[in-house]
PDB file of C-alpha atoms in Angstrom:
ATOM      1  CA  UNK A   1      72.719 161.264 109.931  1.00 75.00           C
ATOM      2  CA  UNK A   2      72.322 159.852 113.428  1.00 81.00           C
ATOM      3  CA  UNK A   3      74.924 161.269 115.935  1.00 85.00           C
ATOM      4  CA  UNK A   4      75.441 158.066 118.161  1.00 91.00           C
ATOM      5  CA  UNK A   5      73.932 155.059 116.348  1.00 93.00           C
ATOM      6  CA  UNK A   6      74.037 151.550 117.866  1.00 92.00           C
ATOM      7  CA  UNK A   7      75.252 148.453 115.921  1.00 91.00           C
ATOM      8  CA  UNK A   8      71.666 147.679 114.544  1.00 92.00           C
ATOM      9  CA  UNK A   9      71.092 151.217 113.318  1.00 93.00           C
ATOM     10  CA  UNK A  10      74.509 151.324 111.455  1.00 92.00           C
ATOM     11  CA  UNK A  11      73.663 147.904 109.829  1.00 89.00           C
ATOM     12  CA  UNK A  12      70.363 149.399 108.587  1.00 92.00           C
ATOM     13  CA  UNK A  13      72.297 151.572 106.233  1.00 92.00           C
ATOM     14  CA  UNK A  14      70.320 154.760 107.236  1.00 92.00           C
ATOM     15  CA  UNK A  15      72.885 156.445 109.598  1.00 93.00           C
ATOM     16  CA  UNK A  16      75.623 157.544 107.338  1.00 91.00           C
ATOM     17  CA  UNK A  17      78.135 155.732 109.621  1.00 94.00           C
ATOM     18  CA  UNK A  18      80.341 152.774 108.629  1.00 93.00           C
ATOM     19  CA  UNK A  19      80.676 149.497 110.401  1.00 91.00           C
ATOM     20  CA  UNK A  20      84.301 149.717 111.721  1.00 91.00           C
ATOM     21  CA  UNK A  21      86.726 148.070 114.114  1.00 91.00           C
ATOM     22  CA  UNK A  22      89.055 150.105 116.270  1.00 93.00           C
ATOM     23  CA  UNK A  23      92.487 148.587 116.694  1.00 95.00           C
ATOM     24  CA  UNK A  24      94.632 149.514 119.708  1.00 95.00           C
ATOM     25  CA  UNK A  25      98.225 148.219 119.169  1.00 96.00           C
ATOM     26  CA  UNK A  26     101.648 148.422 120.536  1.00 97.00           C
ATOM     27  CA  UNK A  27     104.028 149.752 117.802  1.00 95.00           C
ATOM     28  CA  UNK A  28     106.915 147.921 119.579  1.00 97.00           C
ATOM     29  CA  UNK A  29     105.071 144.649 118.807  1.00 98.00           C
ATOM     30  CA  UNK A  30     103.586 145.351 115.312  1.00 98.00           C
ATOM     31  CA  UNK A  31     103.884 148.294 113.130  1.00 98.00           C
ATOM     32  CA  UNK A  32     101.057 150.309 111.614  1.00 98.00           C
ATOM     33  CA  UNK A  33     102.288 149.411 108.121  1.00 98.00           C
ATOM     34  CA  UNK A  34     102.093 145.619 109.036  1.00 98.00           C
ATOM     35  CA  UNK A  35      98.456 146.239 110.175  1.00 98.00           C
ATOM     36  CA  UNK A  36      97.573 147.957 106.971  1.00 98.00           C
ATOM     37  CA  UNK A  37      99.100 145.273 104.839  1.00 97.00           C
ATOM     38  CA  UNK A  38      96.836 142.758 106.628  1.00 97.00           C
ATOM     39  CA  UNK A  39      93.996 144.989 106.254  1.00 96.00           C
ATOM     40  CA  UNK A  40      94.420 145.102 102.443  1.00 96.00           C
ATOM     41  CA  UNK A  41      94.953 141.422 102.356  1.00 95.00           C
ATOM     42  CA  UNK A  42      91.792 140.423 104.147  1.00 93.00           C
ATOM     43  CA  UNK A  43      89.321 142.492 102.199  1.00 91.00           C
ATOM     44  CA  UNK A  44      88.758 143.803  98.651  1.00 93.00           C
ATOM     45  CA  UNK A  45      89.611 147.508  98.661  1.00 95.00           C
ATOM     46  CA  UNK A  46      88.309 147.957  95.048  1.00 96.00           C
ATOM     47  CA  UNK A  47      84.550 147.238  95.731  1.00 94.00           C
ATOM     48  CA  UNK A  48      82.497 150.343  96.412  1.00 95.00           C
ATOM     49  CA  UNK A  49      80.213 149.965  99.464  1.00 94.00           C
ATOM     50  CA  UNK A  50      80.455 146.202  99.690  1.00 93.00           C
ATOM     51  CA  UNK A  51      82.363 143.501 101.584  1.00 88.00           C
ATOM     52  CA  UNK A  52      81.656 140.103 100.619  1.00 87.00           C
ATOM     53  CA  UNK A  53      77.888 139.502 100.703  1.00 90.00           C
ATOM     54  CA  UNK A  54      77.435 142.655 102.785  1.00 90.00           C
ATOM     55  CA  UNK A  55      76.269 145.563 100.625  1.00 93.00           C
ATOM     56  CA  UNK A  56      75.595 149.200 101.557  1.00 93.00           C
ATOM     57  CA  UNK A  57      77.450 152.429 102.375  1.00 93.00           C
ATOM     58  CA  UNK A  58      78.025 151.129 105.920  1.00 94.00           C
ATOM     59  CA  UNK A  59      80.364 148.433 104.472  1.00 93.00           C
ATOM     60  CA  UNK A  60      82.620 150.969 102.734  1.00 94.00           C
ATOM     61  CA  UNK A  61      86.439 150.467 102.886  1.00 95.00           C
ATOM     62  CA  UNK A  62      87.937 153.042 105.087  1.00 96.00           C
ATOM     63  CA  UNK A  63      91.043 153.906 107.383  1.00 97.00           C
ATOM     64  CA  UNK A  64      90.267 156.323 110.233  1.00 96.00           C
ATOM     65  CA  UNK A  65      93.413 157.622 111.874  1.00 96.00           C
ATOM     66  CA  UNK A  66      94.430 159.387 115.075  1.00 95.00           C
ATOM     67  CA  UNK A  67      97.532 161.364 114.110  1.00 96.00           C
ATOM     68  CA  UNK A  68      98.973 163.062 111.140  1.00 98.00           C
ATOM     69  CA  UNK A  69     101.772 160.466 110.995  1.00 97.00           C
ATOM     70  CA  UNK A  70      99.176 157.654 110.697  1.00 97.00           C
ATOM     71  CA  UNK A  71      97.294 159.606 107.999  1.00 98.00           C
ATOM     72  CA  UNK A  72     100.498 159.938 105.805  1.00 98.00           C
ATOM     73  CA  UNK A  73     101.425 156.276 106.282  1.00 98.00           C
ATOM     74  CA  UNK A  74      97.971 155.136 105.430  1.00 98.00           C
ATOM     75  CA  UNK A  75      97.831 157.446 102.259  1.00 98.00           C
ATOM     76  CA  UNK A  76     101.210 156.026 101.183  1.00 98.00           C
ATOM     77  CA  UNK A  77      99.977 152.460 101.593  1.00 98.00           C
ATOM     78  CA  UNK A  78      96.789 153.260  99.924  1.00 98.00           C
ATOM     79  CA  UNK A  79      98.745 154.680  96.913  1.00 98.00           C
ATOM     80  CA  UNK A  80     100.838 151.393  96.774  1.00 97.00           C
ATOM     81  CA  UNK A  81      97.840 149.125  96.858  1.00 97.00           C
ATOM     82  CA  UNK A  82      95.965 151.415  94.302  1.00 97.00           C
ATOM     83  CA  UNK A  83      99.006 150.991  91.923  1.00 97.00           C
ATOM     84  CA  UNK A  84      98.843 147.249  92.380  1.00 95.00           C
ATOM     85  CA  UNK A  85      95.118 147.245  91.668  1.00 95.00           C
ATOM     86  CA  UNK A  86      95.421 149.550  88.497  1.00 95.00           C
ATOM     87  CA  UNK A  87      93.969 152.582  90.190  1.00 95.00           C
ATOM     88  CA  UNK A  88      90.699 150.887  91.367  1.00 97.00           C
ATOM     89  CA  UNK A  89      91.019 151.177  95.135  1.00 97.00           C
ATOM     90  CA  UNK A  90      88.027 153.014  96.873  1.00 97.00           C
ATOM     91  CA  UNK A  91      89.304 153.013 100.433  1.00 97.00           C
ATOM     92  CA  UNK A  92      88.456 156.294 102.128  1.00 96.00           C
ATOM     93  CA  UNK A  93      90.870 158.024 104.398  1.00 96.00           C
TER      94      UNK A  93
END
């Protein structure tokens, strides 16, 4: 496990880290729920360690939160999406 990998190291699949995007947003403009709905629309949350042609643990589906409120909302949305996909969602929280 590498403590502070660069992008190329993460892409190697040998660091234990995931390739992620941090989104800073203004809740007065767009809600976290709306962002989560887009997230689950633009990727397949049922494929383990894969997004499109990219394969490896660094491409796992995940939501990383900053507050307990964010965690609770993300967990609720994951449950909704999981119900829709027949219990196959592998998104980590």
